[in-house]
């Protein structure tokens, strides 16, 4: 019996159904097998299907859109013949298991296998045979055809050529069916064994790619995705632009992602695309030696990334003319296939005298003749050009044309490059010497030309800079590209630049380092870039950094340091490589791994107590003098800087248990205070936080609890003296106790000693002096160890000390003024209400206003009000700069006033001791000495020694004497106040004795009464 079996592909079966509350459409392809006798043919089946309107699939109604015959089998007894329809080929399962491949009739019984035939697809296999022995010949080609011919759907294989001195043979094969990667890998492995060579192959047609079908807008975010229905080891993207192929990796523009919808899936999203992103995109999935790819073209409606505007002449001289003058304005952009609409506007008026575009090498040039008015106006003479693309997007740029009006000041022309220029304007000249690109600028200020500022950089360096920018974006971000960038940077830094343009090259080179440092956050650079990187970075420090102002140099050096530190930290080190150091003239880089690392770089000994990663240390010369020294008026920088980082251990950077110890070699010998500082990248200045320094025989020992860039500063401040610390602590303790006793005594004898206005004035002032001195001393002791205090508490203690000491000196001023008034105006005594009113203003209100205004000023100007470096106290930056002057100026004024008052008292005393022209010298001297001893503590005169310390150099022998004198006299000020203000005053002594005697008599009387009571009993 004969029977026919038809396999009908129901193409695009369309289902209409509702899913939950929403309608949904889905297209499915299904296969139907029909078994019939010989009298039924395929046309009958197809006709029946085409007239079918009501089909049910899982209870859902579907509509059949199309159908076609896929395969037909004729079974006669035990004989079977099957054929695939045109456009179809045997499935891989049938080919590899039943040996039915390509379009030949299959005589195996495969009628019950699903699927029998599959649609043909064009798959291209591109391959290369590498390092084969001997020369390429027909035998090797036949082996390729033989093995690749075993693939289902094999059509052809051709060797396209040899290259690499005939060590690489390229070939192309074509098949008409998708296959398993394992099958192709099996073929590759066999060929590698037989040819004793290495084979790499990639396919085109196995992977599905989705991309925007139409041109995308400028600065839009297009997305491309690829899917592959087999597992792979890795995925990647490439972009081909004008025969140049770039690898794509994560960057500022490129965003790579994977998805879970397929066994292999990858996507790339481009953020804010520009013209450079137009091209052919290729995705690839790799497994073993096989890479499966797909390609798609992405077109961007571009706009010029950069519009360079120039004018001729550079300026317009209307000083002796009243008519308009014509200026030719030129806009230069990179060559593009985009057809732009270009519009020019001058002073809000459209311009029609325009030409272009004209090709000029890789650029397009547009020009416009603009008539500049010589009528004087405050409005700038701006010429604006606008480019519009096919998506109606626009990009504009403008240039200001300086105009010299009649009677106005200007700088006279200086050669051909610098014409007459209005005072206060800057001229930009875009003519650079051969081999350089960029511009030069020069400012006219007060009719005098300033120095020329050159931004003309080496042409080759500009190419390196462009490559680095693309690397950061993710375009050409491969290890090979990184090697090329650092090699180009080394070549540029090794060449001798014209002294007029050296700084431009240095700035561009530092920018390349900075860009690559940022890129290393996304792309893992390998250690083979280190030699060129270290050498080029060292060469930059040999260049002259002159010709620009200090702020530019400081910002550039800070960028350099951060870039070097970032690259050293992010470059992956292979510990098995064997090399652990890279030393050049200005950089010394070493690595160490283990629990206790010890390295030496430029004679700086470094020890890290522990690390789970690799310690990287780099010492830098010739950079410290370029960085901003925020301790400049107090400290001098040494010549060395050290950067330390740990690879593969992000937590170590801020791990408080981490301890790094550095011993810097001795420099700047002398009696100096050693400051261990680190570079604060946020504020771009040095900071002492978390670091301690101490001198040693071998140099300066610097210990810190974090990792970054470190150095040592030699401060003008004296080296810490343990003896002085002890004197200060003991003196303050004694003073606090004495002040408490003094205030207790004053409270007990107050009513008895303030009988007169004069005594009331004196005791009111001295009680306030003692109270504020007590508060200040307590705050001083509380801030003895500022590193253990929080920032908030440190700020509170600083404000308390500032306010307390200012209030203390204010009441000292009140007391001295009262005393002088009493001596001079004997018959016009102060009234109590007047004294209390003015004393309250001076003693309470003025200190609060000074402290409050100084704090607000520091907040408003974003400067530090206090610092922990000096024990939670005010900041000294320079003369008349820093919050400390809100203390020094008022206190200095009070001390000078009190000194004057003391002189007045002494002169008055001397005059009173010379009756009728005779004087007892001994008695006079005693009186003067008594005045000095008694008034010095309450007038705060001892603080004048502190001003002397500010003027003396710490190497001066008198500095130590003054330091000890200041510490002793002022730390024991409370004791002196108790002696002079309490025990030395007769009335106070008498009242204290009365209280003691009264208490003693009371006890005696009680004893007598008790004795008498006992006797009566």
PDB file of C-alpha atoms in Angstrom, residues 323-453:
ATOM      1  CA  UNK A 323      31.840 103.880   8.188  1.00  0.00           C
ATOM      2  CA  UNK A 324      31.099 100.207   8.551  1.00  0.00           C
ATOM      3  CA  UNK A 325      33.858  97.649   8.046  1.00  0.00           C
ATOM      4  CA  UNK A 326      33.536  94.183   6.523  1.00  0.00           C
ATOM      5  CA  UNK A 327      34.851  91.202   8.477  1.00  0.00           C
ATOM      6  CA  UNK A 328      35.127  87.725   6.963  1.00  0.00           C
ATOM      7  CA  UNK A 329      33.930  85.139   9.489  1.00  0.00           C
ATOM      8  CA  UNK A 330      34.883  81.510   8.853  1.00  0.00           C
ATOM      9  CA  UNK A 331      33.291  78.423  10.414  1.00  0.00           C
ATOM     10  CA  UNK A 332      35.297  75.202  10.153  1.00  0.00           C
ATOM     11  CA  UNK A 333      33.804  71.781  10.973  1.00  0.00           C
ATOM     12  CA  UNK A 334      34.816  68.161  10.453  1.00  0.00           C
ATOM     13  CA  UNK A 335      33.925  66.631   7.094  1.00  0.00           C
ATOM     14  CA  UNK A 336      30.470  65.042   7.057  1.00  0.00           C
ATOM     15  CA  UNK A 337      27.971  63.538   4.643  1.00  0.00           C
ATOM     16  CA  UNK A 338      25.170  65.454   6.367  1.00  0.00           C
ATOM     17  CA  UNK A 339      23.619  68.206   4.269  1.00  0.00           C
ATOM     18  CA  UNK A 340      23.371  71.147   6.662  1.00  0.00           C
ATOM     19  CA  UNK A 341      21.240  74.223   6.501  1.00  0.00           C
ATOM     20  CA  UNK A 342      23.555  77.019   7.660  1.00  0.00           C
ATOM     21  CA  UNK A 343      22.387  80.390   8.974  1.00  0.00           C
ATOM     22  CA  UNK A 344      24.433  83.443  10.036  1.00  0.00           C
ATOM     23  CA  UNK A 345      23.225  86.197  12.379  1.00  0.00           C
ATOM     24  CA  UNK A 346      24.909  89.490  13.380  1.00  0.00           C
ATOM     25  CA  UNK A 347      23.263  91.672  16.008  1.00  0.00           C
ATOM     26  CA  UNK A 348      20.011  89.698  15.564  1.00  0.00           C
ATOM     27  CA  UNK A 349      20.056  90.395  11.796  1.00  0.00           C
ATOM     28  CA  UNK A 350      20.313  87.421   9.368  1.00  0.00           C
ATOM     29  CA  UNK A 351      23.294  87.612   6.995  1.00  0.00           C
ATOM     30  CA  UNK A 352      23.065  86.621   3.349  1.00  0.00           C
ATOM     31  CA  UNK A 353      26.639  87.080   2.106  1.00  0.00           C
ATOM     32  CA  UNK A 354      27.717  83.492   2.763  1.00  0.00           C
ATOM     33  CA  UNK A 355      29.518  80.733   0.889  1.00  0.00           C
ATOM     34  CA  UNK A 356      30.344  77.091   1.422  1.00  0.00           C
ATOM     35  CA  UNK A 357      30.890  74.423   2.147  1.00  0.00           C
ATOM     36  CA  UNK A 358      34.380  74.155   0.701  1.00  0.00           C
ATOM     37  CA  UNK A 359      36.477  71.052   1.395  1.00  0.00           C
ATOM     38  CA  UNK A 360      39.749  71.684   3.210  1.00  0.00           C
ATOM     39  CA  UNK A 361      41.471  68.383   3.948  1.00  0.00           C
ATOM     40  CA  UNK A 362      39.345  66.604   6.557  1.00  0.00           C
ATOM     41  CA  UNK A 363      37.301  69.750   7.167  1.00  0.00           C
ATOM     42  CA  UNK A 364      34.491  71.733   5.608  1.00  0.00           C
ATOM     43  CA  UNK A 365      34.714  75.533   5.572  1.00  0.00           C
ATOM     44  CA  UNK A 366      31.789  77.987   5.551  1.00  0.00           C
ATOM     45  CA  UNK A 367      32.299  81.750   5.271  1.00  0.00           C
ATOM     46  CA  UNK A 368      30.214  84.849   5.730  1.00  0.00           C
ATOM     47  CA  UNK A 369      31.031  88.522   5.102  1.00  0.00           C
ATOM     48  CA  UNK A 370      29.657  90.629   7.952  1.00  0.00           C
ATOM     49  CA  UNK A 371      29.451  94.429   7.921  1.00  0.00           C
ATOM     50  CA  UNK A 372      30.468  95.622  11.418  1.00  0.00           C
ATOM     51  CA  UNK A 373      28.973  98.928  12.550  1.00  0.00           C
ATOM     52  CA  UNK A 374      31.355 101.612  13.868  1.00  0.00           C
ATOM     53  CA  UNK A 375      28.546 103.281  15.805  1.00  0.00           C
ATOM     54  CA  UNK A 376      29.520 103.087  19.481  1.00  0.00           C
ATOM     55  CA  UNK A 377      27.323 100.770  21.532  1.00  0.00           C
ATOM     56  CA  UNK A 378      27.491  98.819  24.768  1.00  0.00           C
ATOM     57  CA  UNK A 379      26.271  95.737  22.938  1.00  0.00           C
ATOM     58  CA  UNK A 380      28.913  93.135  21.995  1.00  0.00           C
ATOM     59  CA  UNK A 381      29.516  92.542  18.289  1.00  0.00           C
ATOM     60  CA  UNK A 382      28.635  88.844  18.192  1.00  0.00           C
ATOM     61  CA  UNK A 383      28.365  86.811  15.000  1.00  0.00           C
ATOM     62  CA  UNK A 384      26.384  83.606  15.375  1.00  0.00           C
ATOM     63  CA  UNK A 385      26.355  80.582  13.048  1.00  0.00           C
ATOM     64  CA  UNK A 386      23.748  77.792  13.233  1.00  0.00           C
ATOM     65  CA  UNK A 387      23.862  74.341  11.616  1.00  0.00           C
ATOM     66  CA  UNK A 388      20.612  72.387  11.088  1.00  0.00           C
ATOM     67  CA  UNK A 389      20.556  68.653  10.232  1.00  0.00           C
ATOM     68  CA  UNK A 390      17.992  66.421   8.527  1.00  0.00           C
ATOM     69  CA  UNK A 391      16.146  65.909  11.828  1.00  0.00           C
ATOM     70  CA  UNK A 392      15.704  69.683  12.234  1.00  0.00           C
ATOM     71  CA  UNK A 393      18.151  69.698  15.140  1.00  0.00           C
ATOM     72  CA  UNK A 394      20.451  72.696  15.455  1.00  0.00           C
ATOM     73  CA  UNK A 395      23.811  73.583  16.925  1.00  0.00           C
ATOM     74  CA  UNK A 396      25.188  77.095  17.201  1.00  0.00           C
ATOM     75  CA  UNK A 397      28.412  78.872  17.974  1.00  0.00           C
ATOM     76  CA  UNK A 398      29.317  82.533  18.210  1.00  0.00           C
ATOM     77  CA  UNK A 399      32.377  84.743  18.045  1.00  0.00           C
ATOM     78  CA  UNK A 400      32.779  88.221  19.523  1.00  0.00           C
ATOM     79  CA  UNK A 401      34.569  90.784  17.360  1.00  0.00           C
ATOM     80  CA  UNK A 402      36.463  93.447  19.389  1.00  0.00           C
ATOM     81  CA  UNK A 403      35.862  96.999  18.126  1.00  0.00           C
ATOM     82  CA  UNK A 404      38.001 100.074  18.893  1.00  0.00           C
ATOM     83  CA  UNK A 405      35.825 103.186  19.042  1.00  0.00           C
ATOM     84  CA  UNK A 406      37.097 106.724  18.540  1.00  0.00           C
ATOM     85  CA  UNK A 407      38.720 108.124  21.657  1.00  0.00           C
ATOM     86  CA  UNK A 408      38.856 104.781  23.467  1.00  0.00           C
ATOM     87  CA  UNK A 409      41.995 103.196  24.894  1.00  0.00           C
ATOM     88  CA  UNK A 410      43.648 100.313  23.087  1.00  0.00           C
ATOM     89  CA  UNK A 411      46.878  98.367  22.761  1.00  0.00           C
ATOM     90  CA  UNK A 412      48.906  99.117  19.666  1.00  0.00           C
ATOM     91  CA  UNK A 413      49.585  96.315  17.210  1.00  0.00           C
ATOM     92  CA  UNK A 414      52.457  94.019  18.119  1.00  0.00           C
ATOM     93  CA  UNK A 415      53.570  92.338  14.927  1.00  0.00           C
ATOM     94  CA  UNK A 416      51.285  90.645  12.449  1.00  0.00           C
ATOM     95  CA  UNK A 417      49.675  88.258  14.976  1.00  0.00           C
ATOM     96  CA  UNK A 418      48.393  90.907  17.407  1.00  0.00           C
ATOM     97  CA  UNK A 419      46.547  93.865  15.832  1.00  0.00           C
ATOM     98  CA  UNK A 420      45.271  96.995  17.586  1.00  0.00           C
ATOM     99  CA  UNK A 421      42.989  95.699  20.363  1.00  0.00           C
ATOM    100  CA  UNK A 422      40.519  97.474  22.684  1.00  0.00           C
ATOM    101  CA  UNK A 423      41.625  97.839  26.285  1.00  0.00           C
ATOM    102  CA  UNK A 424      40.256  94.983  28.378  1.00  0.00           C
ATOM    103  CA  UNK A 425      39.669  92.605  25.462  1.00  0.00           C
ATOM    104  CA  UNK A 426      41.365  89.296  24.668  1.00  0.00           C
ATOM    105  CA  UNK A 427      42.341  88.385  21.118  1.00  0.00           C
ATOM    106  CA  UNK A 428      42.315  84.743  20.015  1.00  0.00           C
ATOM    107  CA  UNK A 429      44.620  83.844  17.153  1.00  0.00           C
ATOM    108  CA  UNK A 430      44.167  80.361  15.705  1.00  0.00           C
ATOM    109  CA  UNK A 431      47.400  80.360  13.736  1.00  0.00           C
ATOM    110  CA  UNK A 432      49.836  77.909  15.271  1.00  0.00           C
ATOM    111  CA  UNK A 433      53.355  76.981  14.109  1.00  0.00           C
ATOM    112  CA  UNK A 434      53.656  74.020  11.716  1.00  0.00           C
ATOM    113  CA  UNK A 435      53.100  70.714  13.494  1.00  0.00           C
ATOM    114  CA  UNK A 436      50.859  72.266  16.133  1.00  0.00           C
ATOM    115  CA  UNK A 437      47.107  72.754  16.461  1.00  0.00           C
ATOM    116  CA  UNK A 438      45.023  74.941  18.740  1.00  0.00           C
ATOM    117  CA  UNK A 439      45.150  78.661  19.366  1.00  0.00           C
ATOM    118  CA  UNK A 440      47.014  81.503  21.048  1.00  0.00           C
ATOM    119  CA  UNK A 441      45.432  84.263  23.103  1.00  0.00           C
ATOM    120  CA  UNK A 442      46.609  87.601  24.413  1.00  0.00           C
ATOM    121  CA  UNK A 443      44.923  90.169  26.637  1.00  0.00           C
ATOM    122  CA  UNK A 444      45.170  93.951  26.440  1.00  0.00           C
ATOM    123  CA  UNK A 445      45.055  95.402  29.948  1.00  0.00           C
ATOM    124  CA  UNK A 446      45.518  99.116  30.722  1.00  0.00           C
ATOM    125  CA  UNK A 447      46.916  99.661  27.221  1.00  0.00           C
ATOM    126  CA  UNK A 448      49.673  97.088  27.868  1.00  0.00           C
ATOM    127  CA  UNK A 449      49.880  93.674  26.216  1.00  0.00           C
ATOM    128  CA  UNK A 450      49.986  90.726  28.592  1.00  0.00           C
ATOM    129  CA  UNK A 451      52.065  87.658  27.855  1.00  0.00           C
ATOM    130  CA  UNK A 452      50.915  85.327  25.095  1.00  0.00           C
ATOM    131  CA  UNK A 453      49.017  82.293  26.398  1.00  0.00           C
TER     132      UNK A 453
END
